[in-house]
Coordinates of C-alpha atoms and ligand atoms in Angstrom, one line a residue:
M1 CA -14.6 -27.0 11.3
A2 CA -13.6 -25.0 8.4
T3 CA -9.5 -24.9 8.1
A4 CA -9.3 -22.8 4.4
R5 CA -8.9 -19.3 6.9
K6 CA -6.0 -17.5 5.1
P7 CA -3.7 -16.5 7.9
L8 CA -2.8 -12.8 8.6
V9 CA 0.6 -12.0 9.7
A10 CA 0.6 -8.4 11.2
G11 CA 3.6 -5.8 12.9
N12 CA 2.5 -3.6 15.5
W13 CA 5.1 -0.7 15.4
K14 CA 3.7 0.8 18.6
L15 CA 5.8 4.2 19.3
N16 CA 8.4 3.6 17.2
K17 CA 10.2 4.3 13.8
T18 CA 10.6 7.5 12.1
V19 CA 9.4 8.4 9.0
S20 CA 12.9 7.7 7.1
E21 CA 12.9 4.3 9.3
A22 CA 9.6 3.3 9.2
V23 CA 10.4 3.5 4.9
E24 CA 13.6 2.0 5.3
T25 CA 12.0 -1.1 6.8
V26 CA 9.3 -1.6 4.4
D27 CA 11.7 -1.3 1.6
A28 CA 14.0 -3.9 3.5
L29 CA 10.8 -6.1 4.2
K30 CA 9.2 -6.2 0.2
P31 CA 11.7 -8.4 -1.0
L32 CA 11.8 -11.1 1.9
V33 CA 8.4 -11.6 1.7
S34 CA 7.2 -11.0 -2.0
G35 CA 7.0 -14.9 -2.8
V36 CA 4.7 -15.0 -0.1
S37 CA 0.8 -15.4 -1.6
N38 CA -0.9 -17.9 0.9
V39 CA -0.5 -15.1 3.9
D40 CA -1.8 -11.4 4.2
V41 CA 1.4 -9.7 5.4
V42 CA 0.4 -5.8 7.3
V43 CA 3.0 -3.2 8.9
C44 CA 1.6 -0.7 11.1
P45 CA 3.8 2.5 12.0
V46 CA 3.0 5.6 13.4
Y47 CA 0.4 7.8 12.1
T48 CA 2.8 10.2 11.0
A49 CA 5.1 7.4 8.8
L50 CA 1.2 6.1 7.4
Y51 CA 1.5 8.0 4.2
S52 CA 5.5 7.7 3.2
A53 CA 4.9 3.9 4.2
A54 CA 1.7 2.8 2.4
Q55 CA 4.1 4.7 -0.9
A56 CA 6.4 2.4 -0.1
A57 CA 4.8 -1.2 0.5
A58 CA 2.8 0.3 -3.1
G59 CA 2.6 -2.5 -5.4
S60 CA 3.6 -4.8 -3.3
N61 CA 1.9 -7.9 -1.2
V62 CA 2.7 -5.8 2.1
E63 CA -0.5 -3.5 3.6
V64 CA 0.2 -0.3 5.9
G65 CA -2.5 0.0 8.7
A66 CA -2.9 2.2 11.9
Q67 CA -2.5 1.3 15.2
N68 CA -5.5 3.6 16.1
G69 CA -8.6 5.5 15.0
Y70 CA -11.1 8.0 16.3
T71 CA -15.1 7.9 16.1
K72 CA -15.8 10.5 14.1
E73 CA -14.4 11.6 10.7
S74 CA -14.1 15.4 11.3
G75 CA -14.5 18.1 13.0
A76 CA -13.2 20.1 16.5
F77 CA -11.3 16.8 18.0
T78 CA -8.1 18.0 18.6
G79 CA -5.1 15.4 18.1
E80 CA -7.5 12.7 17.1
V81 CA -7.5 10.7 13.6
S82 CA -10.6 9.8 11.2
P83 CA -10.7 5.8 10.1
Q84 CA -11.4 7.9 6.5
L85 CA -8.5 10.0 6.8
I86 CA -6.2 7.0 7.8
K87 CA -7.7 5.2 4.8
D88 CA -6.5 8.8 2.6
T89 CA -3.4 8.0 3.3
G90 CA -3.7 4.6 1.4
C91 CA -3.9 2.4 4.5
T92 CA -6.4 -1.1 4.1
W93 CA -6.7 -2.0 7.9
V94 CA -6.5 -0.3 11.8
I95 CA -5.4 -2.0 14.9
L96 CA -8.9 -1.4 17.7
G97 CA -8.6 -2.3 21.4
H98 CA -5.1 -2.8 21.7
S99 CA -4.5 -3.5 24.8
E100 CA -2.4 -0.4 25.7
R101 CA -5.3 1.7 24.1
R102 CA -7.9 0.1 26.9
E103 CA -5.2 0.5 29.6
Y104 CA -3.6 3.5 28.5
F105 CA -6.1 5.5 27.4
T106 CA -8.8 3.7 29.1
E107 CA -10.9 3.1 26.3
S108 CA -13.6 1.3 27.1
D109 CA -15.5 -2.2 24.8
A110 CA -18.4 0.7 24.5
F111 CA -16.4 2.8 23.0
L112 CA -14.2 0.3 21.0
N113 CA -17.5 -0.7 19.5
E114 CA -18.4 2.3 18.7
K115 CA -14.3 3.0 16.4
L116 CA -15.6 -0.5 15.6
H117 CA -18.7 0.4 13.5
F118 CA -17.2 3.2 12.7
A119 CA -13.9 2.1 11.1
L120 CA -16.2 -0.1 8.8
S121 CA -17.8 1.7 7.8
A122 CA -14.7 3.9 6.4
G123 CA -14.2 1.3 4.5
L124 CA -11.2 -0.1 6.7
K125 CA -10.6 -3.8 7.9
V126 CA -10.0 -4.1 11.3
M127 CA -8.0 -6.1 13.6
F128 CA -9.1 -5.6 17.1
C129 CA -7.4 -7.3 20.1
I130 CA -8.5 -8.6 23.3
G131 CA -6.7 -10.2 25.5
E132 CA -6.4 -11.1 29.6
T133 CA -4.2 -9.3 32.2
L134 CA -2.7 -12.3 34.7
E135 CA -4.3 -11.4 37.6
E136 CA -7.6 -11.6 36.1
R137 CA -6.1 -15.8 34.3
E138 CA -5.1 -16.4 37.8
G139 CA -8.2 -14.9 39.1
G140 CA -9.9 -17.4 37.0
K141 CA -11.8 -14.8 35.9
M142 CA -10.4 -15.1 31.7
D143 CA -13.4 -16.4 30.2
D144 CA -15.1 -13.6 31.9
V145 CA -13.4 -11.1 30.4
L146 CA -12.7 -12.9 27.2
T147 CA -17.4 -13.1 27.0
R148 CA -17.1 -9.5 27.9
Q149 CA -14.9 -8.2 25.2
V150 CA -16.3 -10.3 22.5
T151 CA -20.0 -9.6 23.6
E152 CA -19.7 -5.8 24.1
G153 CA -16.4 -5.1 21.6
L154 CA -18.4 -7.1 18.5
K155 CA -21.9 -5.6 19.0
G156 CA -24.6 -5.2 16.3
L157 CA -21.6 -6.1 13.2
T158 CA -23.5 -7.9 10.2
E159 CA -21.7 -11.6 8.9
D160 CA -21.6 -9.2 5.6
Q161 CA -19.2 -6.9 8.3
F162 CA -17.4 -10.2 9.6
A163 CA -15.4 -10.0 6.1
N164 CA -13.3 -7.1 7.4
V165 CA -13.1 -7.9 10.9
A166 CA -10.1 -10.4 12.1
I167 CA -9.7 -10.8 16.2
A168 CA -6.2 -10.4 17.6
Y169 CA -6.4 -12.6 21.1
E170 CA -3.7 -10.6 23.3
P171 CA -2.8 -12.1 26.4
V172 CA -1.6 -9.1 28.6
W173 CA 0.8 -11.0 30.4
A174 CA 2.6 -12.1 27.1
I175 CA 3.1 -8.1 25.3
G176 CA 7.0 -7.5 25.6
T177 CA 7.4 -9.7 28.0
G178 CA 9.1 -12.9 26.8
V179 CA 6.8 -15.3 28.6
T180 CA 4.7 -16.5 25.3
A181 CA 1.5 -18.7 25.8
T182 CA 2.0 -22.0 25.2
P183 CA 0.6 -23.2 22.1
D184 CA -1.9 -25.1 24.2
Q185 CA -2.6 -21.9 25.6
A186 CA -3.6 -20.2 22.9
E187 CA -5.2 -22.9 21.2
S188 CA -7.8 -23.0 24.5
A189 CA -8.0 -19.4 24.4
H190 CA -9.0 -19.1 20.4
L191 CA -10.8 -22.2 20.5
F192 CA -13.1 -20.5 23.3
V193 CA -13.3 -16.9 21.7
R194 CA -14.7 -19.0 18.3
G195 CA -16.3 -20.6 20.5
L196 CA -18.0 -16.9 21.5
V197 CA -18.4 -15.5 18.6
R198 CA -20.4 -19.0 17.2
D199 CA -22.6 -18.7 20.1
Q200 CA -23.4 -15.1 18.9
F201 CA -23.0 -14.6 15.4
G202 CA -23.2 -18.2 13.6
D203 CA -21.2 -21.1 12.5
A204 CA -20.3 -19.2 8.5
V205 CA -19.0 -16.2 10.6
A206 CA -17.3 -18.5 13.5
D207 CA -15.5 -20.4 10.5
G208 CA -14.1 -17.8 8.6
L209 CA -12.7 -15.6 11.6
R210 CA -9.4 -15.4 11.9
I211 CA -8.4 -15.1 15.0
Q212 CA -4.4 -13.9 15.6
Y213 CA -2.2 -14.7 18.5
G214 CA 0.0 -11.9 20.1
G215 CA 2.6 -11.4 23.1
S216 CA 6.3 -12.4 22.0
A217 CA 5.6 -14.1 19.6
K218 CA 9.0 -14.6 17.8
P219 CA 10.6 -16.5 14.8
D220 CA 11.7 -19.3 17.1
N221 CA 8.0 -19.9 18.2
A222 CA 6.0 -19.3 15.3
A223 CA 5.3 -22.6 13.9
E224 CA 4.7 -24.1 16.8
L225 CA 2.1 -21.7 17.6
I226 CA 0.6 -21.6 13.9
S227 CA -0.2 -25.1 13.6
Q228 CA -2.6 -25.0 16.4
P229 CA -6.0 -25.3 14.4
N230 CA -7.6 -22.5 15.9
V231 CA -4.6 -19.7 15.5
D232 CA -4.7 -17.9 12.2
G233 CA -1.7 -15.7 12.7
F234 CA -0.4 -13.5 14.6
L235 CA -0.1 -9.8 15.6
V236 CA 3.9 -8.9 16.3
G237 CA 5.0 -6.1 18.5
G238 CA 8.8 -6.6 19.4
A239 CA 10.5 -8.9 17.0
A240 CA 8.1 -6.6 14.2
L241 CA 10.6 -3.9 14.3
Q242 CA 13.2 -5.3 12.3
A243 CA 12.4 -6.8 9.0
D244 CA 14.4 -9.8 9.1
S245 CA 12.8 -11.5 12.0
F246 CA 9.3 -10.0 11.3
A247 CA 9.4 -11.8 8.1
A248 CA 11.0 -15.2 9.8
I249 CA 7.3 -15.2 11.5
V250 CA 5.4 -14.7 7.6
N251 CA 7.7 -17.2 6.3
A252 CA 7.2 -19.2 9.0
V253 CA 3.4 -19.0 8.8
S254 CA 3.3 -19.4 5.2
A255 CA 5.8 -22.7 4.8
H256 CA 2.6 -24.3 7.6
G257 CA 0.4 -23.8 4.0
Ligands
PGA1 P1 4.6 -8.3 21.1 O1 3.9 -7.0 21.2 O2 5.0 -8.9 20.5 O3 5.8 -7.4 21.8 O4 4.7 -8.3 22.3 C1 2.4 -7.7 20.8 C2 1.6 -6.8 20.8 O5 1.3 -5.4 21.8 O6 0.7 -6.2 19.5

């Protein structure tokens, strides 16, 4: 199996940080990761801080992404933001399908598939989140859930489009709980997901696809998790809010090579 995938480490700031706090965090992060060329580094602020964060990151190796995006470019859709407008702020990425969107905003696999296609057509790169709840895992439904999320969520993607897609495997029971998946649990889920992609889209797509781990990733567990052959980076929540802890994760990934 190819191992030449460039790791991707992204910070999902969720509903946190004012404009000035977001800019301060980007400004603090830049020098801490400026020497890192073997990892893609992304931060994802709230919509209101995207433009300022992207301005602060301009010219550095830090990219900026949004946490969501809609399925229409413009029109009478009060409160929504399109991928085209996200791109207009200077962002290059968008997170889609986070478990909090799936749970609190009842975003379905079909809707997320529509969002994915539309974001890609607008020229954004996408981190597409999947993952099982504790109840699903303990009920022996994990494989079925991941299969459904991959099959329905990625439906219709071409091989070329996969160049702009990463999957974030985020077991819901590990998100914000301080309970991190063990390296074995992460590796076996990532291997399973890559196998699904291999069956549906072929070897080239599966071997090139970056699969990030998310769920209480921290500086002190990043090195062990990234040493798993199918773990290609992280989507980090809590530990990404501070520039120094996020940079420590980036640097642990970079050191792994
Ligand atoms: P966490 O969040 O790192 O705080 O667990 C991860 C995520 O929700 O993306």
